Amino acid sequence: MTAGARSILQNWVQRLYGPLTRLTGRSYSRATHTHIPVKFTLLGKGLVLSSLSVLAMESYSSKSKHAEVHASIKVEDIQEQADYLHGNGETDKLYEFLSQYKNSEDPELLWRLARASRDLAHLSKTAPDVKKRLVYESRDLAKKALELNESCSPAHKWYGICLSDVGDYEGTKVKIGNSYIIREHFQRAIELNPKDATTIHLIGLWCYMFAELPWYQTKIAAALFAAPPTATFEEALPYFEKAEEVDPNFYSKNLLYLGKTFLQLKKKEQALQWLQKAREYPLQTEEDKEVHKEATDLLKSLGEKV
């Protein structure tokens, strides 16, 4: 592969997976649609937070009590505690808590540990060698969860997300080749849980990024891959619309991409509507601020007073 082609493909992958990485780092309280940022940064879309007592939380903090916990705690209680910690951005505590169940045969625990491993990998404080180990660990855990229960929607979602990270260590060609697999798992996750707005948005994003590729990049990709991933803006739009239908205003970037997709389809009136909504979205995270700026700039370019 020439240096020029490699550079274009690397840019291609970054355009696709950069937004995905940011999206999976977020948690959402569906009761209020208030964003609770997970400290590692994407896409952690849509978890219902549990309300456990402080006593219950503290009961897991001491390693010396793990043996007693294994003997008496119910799997449902472990899941509830894990979701509570995840929703509050307690990445280190969550990983430590769930690591004691890494040999579990319960897919619900394994995909949550995969998520926790990935969260920890993306913390800025995590050393590069540790990050690499966690990236592969998260993929393997999600894969095991799927092997135990192919009908587990979150396992499909997180396997797709974790698989995308592995490409950072195995090269651009592998990462692009994995794009097909990633989309298949996102689609299967939606089949199993049609109400998961996050995964619906992710497929829309997948379609948008490949639809947006300039013709020359597509031509180069076609020379390197027998059948490179392709998509259209017409394909992307229904996913963004469906995500909004399932969970209105759940994510500022979904509003932005609705506007951008309508622009690509030459439907200015609808584009203005969604761009304005994206611009008015509460600024609760750094990403929300980025969305606000991009939506504002687009509105100005379309002659709107903002």
mmCIF file with all atom_site columns, C-alpha atoms in Angstrom, residues 59-198:
data_model
loop_
_atom_site.group_PDB
_atom_site.id
_atom_site.type_symbol
_atom_site.label_atom_id
_atom_site.label_alt_id
_atom_site.label_comp_id
_atom_site.label_asym_id
_atom_site.label_entity_id
_atom_site.label_seq_id
_atom_site.pdbx_PDB_ins_code
_atom_site.Cartn_x
_atom_site.Cartn_y
_atom_site.Cartn_z
_atom_site.occupancy
_atom_site.B_iso_or_equiv
_atom_site.pdbx_formal_charge
_atom_site.auth_seq_id
_atom_site.auth_comp_id
_atom_site.auth_asym_id
_atom_site.auth_atom_id
_atom_site.pdbx_PDB_model_num
ATOM 1   C CA . SER A 1 59  ? -20.721 -3.610  50.654 1.00 0.00 ? 59  SER A CA 1
ATOM 2   C CA . TYR A 1 60  ? -18.728 -4.130  47.448 1.00 0.00 ? 60  TYR A CA 1
ATOM 3   C CA . SER A 1 61  ? -15.806 -1.838  48.184 1.00 0.00 ? 61  SER A CA 1
ATOM 4   C CA . SER A 1 62  ? -13.774 -4.220  50.300 1.00 0.00 ? 62  SER A CA 1
ATOM 5   C CA . LYS A 1 63  ? -11.970 -7.057  48.547 1.00 0.00 ? 63  LYS A CA 1
ATOM 6   C CA . SER A 1 64  ? -11.998 -9.036  51.757 1.00 0.00 ? 64  SER A CA 1
ATOM 7   C CA . LYS A 1 65  ? -15.764 -9.401  51.437 1.00 0.00 ? 65  LYS A CA 1
ATOM 8   C CA . HIS A 1 66  ? -15.749 -10.777 47.902 1.00 0.00 ? 66  HIS A CA 1
ATOM 9   C CA . ALA A 1 67  ? -16.099 -14.374 49.030 1.00 0.00 ? 67  ALA A CA 1
ATOM 10  C CA . GLU A 1 68  ? -19.242 -13.557 50.990 1.00 0.00 ? 68  GLU A CA 1
ATOM 11  C CA . VAL A 1 69  ? -20.647 -11.598 48.050 1.00 0.00 ? 69  VAL A CA 1
ATOM 12  C CA . HIS A 1 70  ? -20.138 -14.537 45.685 1.00 0.00 ? 70  HIS A CA 1
ATOM 13  C CA . ALA A 1 71  ? -22.010 -16.785 48.069 1.00 0.00 ? 71  ALA A CA 1
ATOM 14  C CA . SER A 1 72  ? -25.028 -14.606 48.714 1.00 0.00 ? 72  SER A CA 1
ATOM 15  C CA . ILE A 1 73  ? -25.526 -11.941 46.064 1.00 0.00 ? 73  ILE A CA 1
ATOM 16  C CA . LYS A 1 74  ? -27.908 -12.413 43.173 1.00 0.00 ? 74  LYS A CA 1
ATOM 17  C CA . VAL A 1 75  ? -26.831 -11.807 39.605 1.00 0.00 ? 75  VAL A CA 1
ATOM 18  C CA . GLU A 1 76  ? -29.559 -9.173  39.287 1.00 0.00 ? 76  GLU A CA 1
ATOM 19  C CA . ASP A 1 77  ? -28.050 -7.277  42.229 1.00 0.00 ? 77  ASP A CA 1
ATOM 20  C CA . ILE A 1 78  ? -24.608 -7.366  40.621 1.00 0.00 ? 78  ILE A CA 1
ATOM 21  C CA . GLN A 1 79  ? -26.054 -5.988  37.390 1.00 0.00 ? 79  GLN A CA 1
ATOM 22  C CA . GLU A 1 80  ? -27.879 -3.262  39.257 1.00 0.00 ? 80  GLU A CA 1
ATOM 23  C CA . GLN A 1 81  ? -24.756 -2.248  41.146 1.00 0.00 ? 81  GLN A CA 1
ATOM 24  C CA . ALA A 1 82  ? -22.695 -2.262  37.947 1.00 0.00 ? 82  ALA A CA 1
ATOM 25  C CA . ASP A 1 83  ? -25.201 -0.033  36.148 1.00 0.00 ? 83  ASP A CA 1
ATOM 26  C CA . TYR A 1 84  ? -25.258 2.335   39.097 1.00 0.00 ? 84  TYR A CA 1
ATOM 27  C CA . LEU A 1 85  ? -21.484 2.707   39.092 1.00 0.00 ? 85  LEU A CA 1
ATOM 28  C CA . HIS A 1 86  ? -21.387 3.084   35.319 1.00 0.00 ? 86  HIS A CA 1
ATOM 29  C CA . GLY A 1 87  ? -24.067 5.748   35.366 1.00 0.00 ? 87  GLY A CA 1
ATOM 30  C CA . ASN A 1 88  ? -22.090 7.733   37.917 1.00 0.00 ? 88  ASN A CA 1
ATOM 31  C CA . GLY A 1 89  ? -18.824 7.488   35.996 1.00 0.00 ? 89  GLY A CA 1
ATOM 32  C CA . GLU A 1 90  ? -17.097 5.362   38.648 1.00 0.00 ? 90  GLU A CA 1
ATOM 33  C CA . THR A 1 91  ? -14.932 3.661   36.032 1.00 0.00 ? 91  THR A CA 1
ATOM 34  C CA . ASP A 1 92  ? -12.178 2.344   38.296 1.00 0.00 ? 92  ASP A CA 1
ATOM 35  C CA . LYS A 1 93  ? -14.569 1.069   40.945 1.00 0.00 ? 93  LYS A CA 1
ATOM 36  C CA . LEU A 1 94  ? -16.766 -0.545  38.328 1.00 0.00 ? 94  LEU A CA 1
ATOM 37  C CA . TYR A 1 95  ? -13.876 -2.372  36.696 1.00 0.00 ? 95  TYR A CA 1
ATOM 38  C CA . GLU A 1 96  ? -12.559 -3.585  40.054 1.00 0.00 ? 96  GLU A CA 1
ATOM 39  C CA . PHE A 1 97  ? -16.026 -4.686  41.111 1.00 0.00 ? 97  PHE A CA 1
ATOM 40  C CA . LEU A 1 98  ? -16.794 -6.636  37.936 1.00 0.00 ? 98  LEU A CA 1
ATOM 41  C CA . SER A 1 99  ? -13.312 -8.113  37.484 1.00 0.00 ? 99  SER A CA 1
ATOM 42  C CA . GLN A 1 100 ? -14.053 -10.673 40.166 1.00 0.00 ? 100 GLN A CA 1
ATOM 43  C CA . TYR A 1 101 ? -16.638 -12.114 37.766 1.00 0.00 ? 101 TYR A CA 1
ATOM 44  C CA . LYS A 1 102 ? -14.377 -12.321 34.699 1.00 0.00 ? 102 LYS A CA 1
ATOM 45  C CA . ASN A 1 103 ? -14.694 -16.124 34.676 1.00 0.00 ? 103 ASN A CA 1
ATOM 46  C CA . SER A 1 104 ? -18.450 -15.956 34.939 1.00 0.00 ? 104 SER A CA 1
ATOM 47  C CA . GLU A 1 105 ? -20.670 -17.821 32.499 1.00 0.00 ? 105 GLU A CA 1
ATOM 48  C CA . ASP A 1 106 ? -23.325 -15.121 32.727 1.00 0.00 ? 106 ASP A CA 1
ATOM 49  C CA . PRO A 1 107 ? -23.408 -13.003 29.525 1.00 0.00 ? 107 PRO A CA 1
ATOM 50  C CA . GLU A 1 108 ? -25.058 -10.084 31.348 1.00 0.00 ? 108 GLU A CA 1
ATOM 51  C CA . LEU A 1 109 ? -22.039 -9.764  33.614 1.00 0.00 ? 109 LEU A CA 1
ATOM 52  C CA . LEU A 1 110 ? -19.541 -10.324 30.818 1.00 0.00 ? 110 LEU A CA 1
ATOM 53  C CA . TRP A 1 111 ? -20.794 -7.598  28.486 1.00 0.00 ? 111 TRP A CA 1
ATOM 54  C CA . ARG A 1 112 ? -20.858 -5.184  31.411 1.00 0.00 ? 112 ARG A CA 1
ATOM 55  C CA . LEU A 1 113 ? -17.259 -6.087  32.208 1.00 0.00 ? 113 LEU A CA 1
ATOM 56  C CA . ALA A 1 114 ? -16.405 -5.614  28.519 1.00 0.00 ? 114 ALA A CA 1
ATOM 57  C CA . ARG A 1 115 ? -17.916 -2.143  28.719 1.00 0.00 ? 115 ARG A CA 1
ATOM 58  C CA . ALA A 1 116 ? -16.016 -1.390  31.910 1.00 0.00 ? 116 ALA A CA 1
ATOM 59  C CA . SER A 1 117 ? -12.735 -2.595  30.385 1.00 0.00 ? 117 SER A CA 1
ATOM 60  C CA . ARG A 1 118 ? -13.245 -0.343  27.402 1.00 0.00 ? 118 ARG A CA 1
ATOM 61  C CA . ASP A 1 119 ? -14.174 2.610   29.608 1.00 0.00 ? 119 ASP A CA 1
ATOM 62  C CA . LEU A 1 120 ? -10.984 2.141   31.611 1.00 0.00 ? 120 LEU A CA 1
ATOM 63  C CA . ALA A 1 121 ? -8.911  1.801   28.433 1.00 0.00 ? 121 ALA A CA 1
ATOM 64  C CA . HIS A 1 122 ? -10.118 5.214   27.279 1.00 0.00 ? 122 HIS A CA 1
ATOM 65  C CA . LEU A 1 123 ? -9.270  7.065   30.484 1.00 0.00 ? 123 LEU A CA 1
ATOM 66  C CA . SER A 1 124 ? -6.502  9.580   29.814 1.00 0.00 ? 124 SER A CA 1
ATOM 67  C CA . LYS A 1 125 ? -4.547  8.294   32.796 1.00 0.00 ? 125 LYS A CA 1
ATOM 68  C CA . THR A 1 126 ? -4.371  4.730   31.462 1.00 0.00 ? 126 THR A CA 1
ATOM 69  C CA . ALA A 1 127 ? -0.868  3.807   30.290 1.00 0.00 ? 127 ALA A CA 1
ATOM 70  C CA . PRO A 1 128 ? -0.526  2.743   26.618 1.00 0.00 ? 128 PRO A CA 1
ATOM 71  C CA . ASP A 1 129 ? 0.431   -0.853  27.415 1.00 0.00 ? 129 ASP A CA 1
ATOM 72  C CA . VAL A 1 130 ? -2.455  -1.195  29.857 1.00 0.00 ? 130 VAL A CA 1
ATOM 73  C CA . LYS A 1 131 ? -4.839  0.360   27.346 1.00 0.00 ? 131 LYS A CA 1
ATOM 74  C CA . LYS A 1 132 ? -3.872  -2.189  24.705 1.00 0.00 ? 132 LYS A CA 1
ATOM 75  C CA . ARG A 1 133 ? -4.442  -5.061  27.119 1.00 0.00 ? 133 ARG A CA 1
ATOM 76  C CA . LEU A 1 134 ? -7.832  -3.676  28.109 1.00 0.00 ? 134 LEU A CA 1
ATOM 77  C CA . VAL A 1 135 ? -8.879  -3.155  24.481 1.00 0.00 ? 135 VAL A CA 1
ATOM 78  C CA . TYR A 1 136 ? -8.304  -6.806  23.657 1.00 0.00 ? 136 TYR A CA 1
ATOM 79  C CA . GLU A 1 137 ? -9.788  -7.884  26.961 1.00 0.00 ? 137 GLU A CA 1
ATOM 80  C CA . SER A 1 138 ? -12.991 -5.965  26.281 1.00 0.00 ? 138 SER A CA 1
ATOM 81  C CA . ARG A 1 139 ? -13.335 -7.521  22.844 1.00 0.00 ? 139 ARG A CA 1
ATOM 82  C CA . ASP A 1 140 ? -12.797 -11.039 24.189 1.00 0.00 ? 140 ASP A CA 1
ATOM 83  C CA . LEU A 1 141 ? -15.289 -10.551 27.011 1.00 0.00 ? 141 LEU A CA 1
ATOM 84  C CA . ALA A 1 142 ? -17.985 -9.275  24.655 1.00 0.00 ? 142 ALA A CA 1
ATOM 85  C CA . LYS A 1 143 ? -17.265 -12.157 22.293 1.00 0.00 ? 143 LYS A CA 1
ATOM 86  C CA . LYS A 1 144 ? -17.624 -14.667 25.132 1.00 0.00 ? 144 LYS A CA 1
ATOM 87  C CA . ALA A 1 145 ? -20.911 -13.064 26.159 1.00 0.00 ? 145 ALA A CA 1
ATOM 88  C CA . LEU A 1 146 ? -22.178 -13.606 22.606 1.00 0.00 ? 146 LEU A CA 1
ATOM 89  C CA . GLU A 1 147 ? -21.020 -17.195 22.585 1.00 0.00 ? 147 GLU A CA 1
ATOM 90  C CA . LEU A 1 148 ? -23.008 -17.789 25.750 1.00 0.00 ? 148 LEU A CA 1
ATOM 91  C CA . ASN A 1 149 ? -26.107 -15.991 24.501 1.00 0.00 ? 149 ASN A CA 1
ATOM 92  C CA . GLU A 1 150 ? -26.406 -14.943 20.867 1.00 0.00 ? 150 GLU A CA 1
ATOM 93  C CA . SER A 1 151 ? -29.683 -13.234 21.711 1.00 0.00 ? 151 SER A CA 1
ATOM 94  C CA . CYS A 1 152 ? -28.097 -10.696 24.074 1.00 0.00 ? 152 CYS A CA 1
ATOM 95  C CA . SER A 1 153 ? -28.554 -7.298  22.422 1.00 0.00 ? 153 SER A CA 1
ATOM 96  C CA . PRO A 1 154 ? -26.035 -5.342  24.555 1.00 0.00 ? 154 PRO A CA 1
ATOM 97  C CA . ALA A 1 155 ? -23.398 -8.001  23.892 1.00 0.00 ? 155 ALA A CA 1
ATOM 98  C CA . HIS A 1 156 ? -23.791 -7.435  20.149 1.00 0.00 ? 156 HIS A CA 1
ATOM 99  C CA . LYS A 1 157 ? -23.595 -3.677  20.584 1.00 0.00 ? 157 LYS A CA 1
ATOM 100 C CA . TRP A 1 158 ? -20.507 -3.736  22.763 1.00 0.00 ? 158 TRP A CA 1
ATOM 101 C CA . TYR A 1 159 ? -18.789 -6.391  20.681 1.00 0.00 ? 159 TYR A CA 1
ATOM 102 C CA . GLY A 1 160 ? -19.168 -4.090  17.685 1.00 0.00 ? 160 GLY A CA 1
ATOM 103 C CA . ILE A 1 161 ? -17.841 -1.116  19.630 1.00 0.00 ? 161 ILE A CA 1
ATOM 104 C CA . CYS A 1 162 ? -14.936 -3.034  21.167 1.00 0.00 ? 162 CYS A CA 1
ATOM 105 C CA . LEU A 1 163 ? -14.034 -4.641  17.857 1.00 0.00 ? 163 LEU A CA 1
ATOM 106 C CA . SER A 1 164 ? -13.598 -1.200  16.332 1.00 0.00 ? 164 SER A CA 1
ATOM 107 C CA . ASP A 1 165 ? -10.933 -0.405  18.935 1.00 0.00 ? 165 ASP A CA 1
ATOM 108 C CA . VAL A 1 166 ? -8.853  -3.456  18.085 1.00 0.00 ? 166 VAL A CA 1
ATOM 109 C CA . GLY A 1 167 ? -8.185  -2.041  14.635 1.00 0.00 ? 167 GLY A CA 1
ATOM 110 C CA . ASP A 1 168 ? -5.988  0.614   16.225 1.00 0.00 ? 168 ASP A CA 1
ATOM 111 C CA . TYR A 1 169 ? -3.468  -2.144  16.884 1.00 0.00 ? 169 TYR A CA 1
ATOM 112 C CA . GLU A 1 170 ? -3.987  -4.318  13.815 1.00 0.00 ? 170 GLU A CA 1
ATOM 113 C CA . GLY A 1 171 ? -3.855  -1.774  11.023 1.00 0.00 ? 171 GLY A CA 1
ATOM 114 C CA . THR A 1 172 ? -6.152  0.195   8.783  1.00 0.00 ? 172 THR A CA 1
ATOM 115 C CA . LYS A 1 173 ? -7.020  -2.658  6.452  1.00 0.00 ? 173 LYS A CA 1
ATOM 116 C CA . VAL A 1 174 ? -8.189  -4.846  9.325  1.00 0.00 ? 174 VAL A CA 1
ATOM 117 C CA . LYS A 1 175 ? -10.232 -2.017  10.771 1.00 0.00 ? 175 LYS A CA 1
ATOM 118 C CA . ILE A 1 176 ? -12.002 -1.320  7.503  1.00 0.00 ? 176 ILE A CA 1
ATOM 119 C CA . GLY A 1 177 ? -12.561 -5.040  6.979  1.00 0.00 ? 177 GLY A CA 1
ATOM 120 C CA . ASN A 1 178 ? -14.107 -5.197  10.435 1.00 0.00 ? 178 ASN A CA 1
ATOM 121 C CA . SER A 1 179 ? -16.574 -2.479  9.432  1.00 0.00 ? 179 SER A CA 1
ATOM 122 C CA . TYR A 1 180 ? -18.851 -5.097  7.897  1.00 0.00 ? 180 TYR A CA 1
ATOM 123 C CA . ILE A 1 181 ? -18.777 -7.193  11.051 1.00 0.00 ? 181 ILE A CA 1
ATOM 124 C CA . ILE A 1 182 ? -19.379 -4.179  13.247 1.00 0.00 ? 182 ILE A CA 1
ATOM 125 C CA . ARG A 1 183 ? -22.457 -3.152  11.281 1.00 0.00 ? 183 ARG A CA 1
ATOM 126 C CA . GLU A 1 184 ? -23.810 -6.705  11.359 1.00 0.00 ? 184 GLU A CA 1
ATOM 127 C CA . HIS A 1 185 ? -23.591 -6.758  15.144 1.00 0.00 ? 185 HIS A CA 1
ATOM 128 C CA . PHE A 1 186 ? -25.208 -3.330  15.455 1.00 0.00 ? 186 PHE A CA 1
ATOM 129 C CA . GLN A 1 187 ? -28.041 -4.522  13.223 1.00 0.00 ? 187 GLN A CA 1
ATOM 130 C CA . ARG A 1 188 ? -28.475 -7.689  15.247 1.00 0.00 ? 188 ARG A CA 1
ATOM 131 C CA . ALA A 1 189 ? -28.539 -5.638  18.449 1.00 0.00 ? 189 ALA A CA 1
ATOM 132 C CA . ILE A 1 190 ? -31.391 -3.569  17.022 1.00 0.00 ? 190 ILE A CA 1
ATOM 133 C CA . GLU A 1 191 ? -33.293 -6.683  15.950 1.00 0.00 ? 191 GLU A CA 1
ATOM 134 C CA . LEU A 1 192 ? -33.118 -7.880  19.538 1.00 0.00 ? 192 LEU A CA 1
ATOM 135 C CA . ASN A 1 193 ? -33.847 -4.472  21.068 1.00 0.00 ? 193 ASN A CA 1
ATOM 136 C CA . PRO A 1 194 ? -35.615 -2.085  18.660 1.00 0.00 ? 194 PRO A CA 1
ATOM 137 C CA . LYS A 1 195 ? -35.774 0.571   21.397 1.00 0.00 ? 195 LYS A CA 1
ATOM 138 C CA . ASP A 1 196 ? -32.022 1.076   21.727 1.00 0.00 ? 196 ASP A CA 1
ATOM 139 C CA . ALA A 1 197 ? -31.598 4.595   20.356 1.00 0.00 ? 197 ALA A CA 1
ATOM 140 C CA . THR A 1 198 ? -27.832 4.465   20.737 1.00 0.00 ? 198 THR A CA 1
#
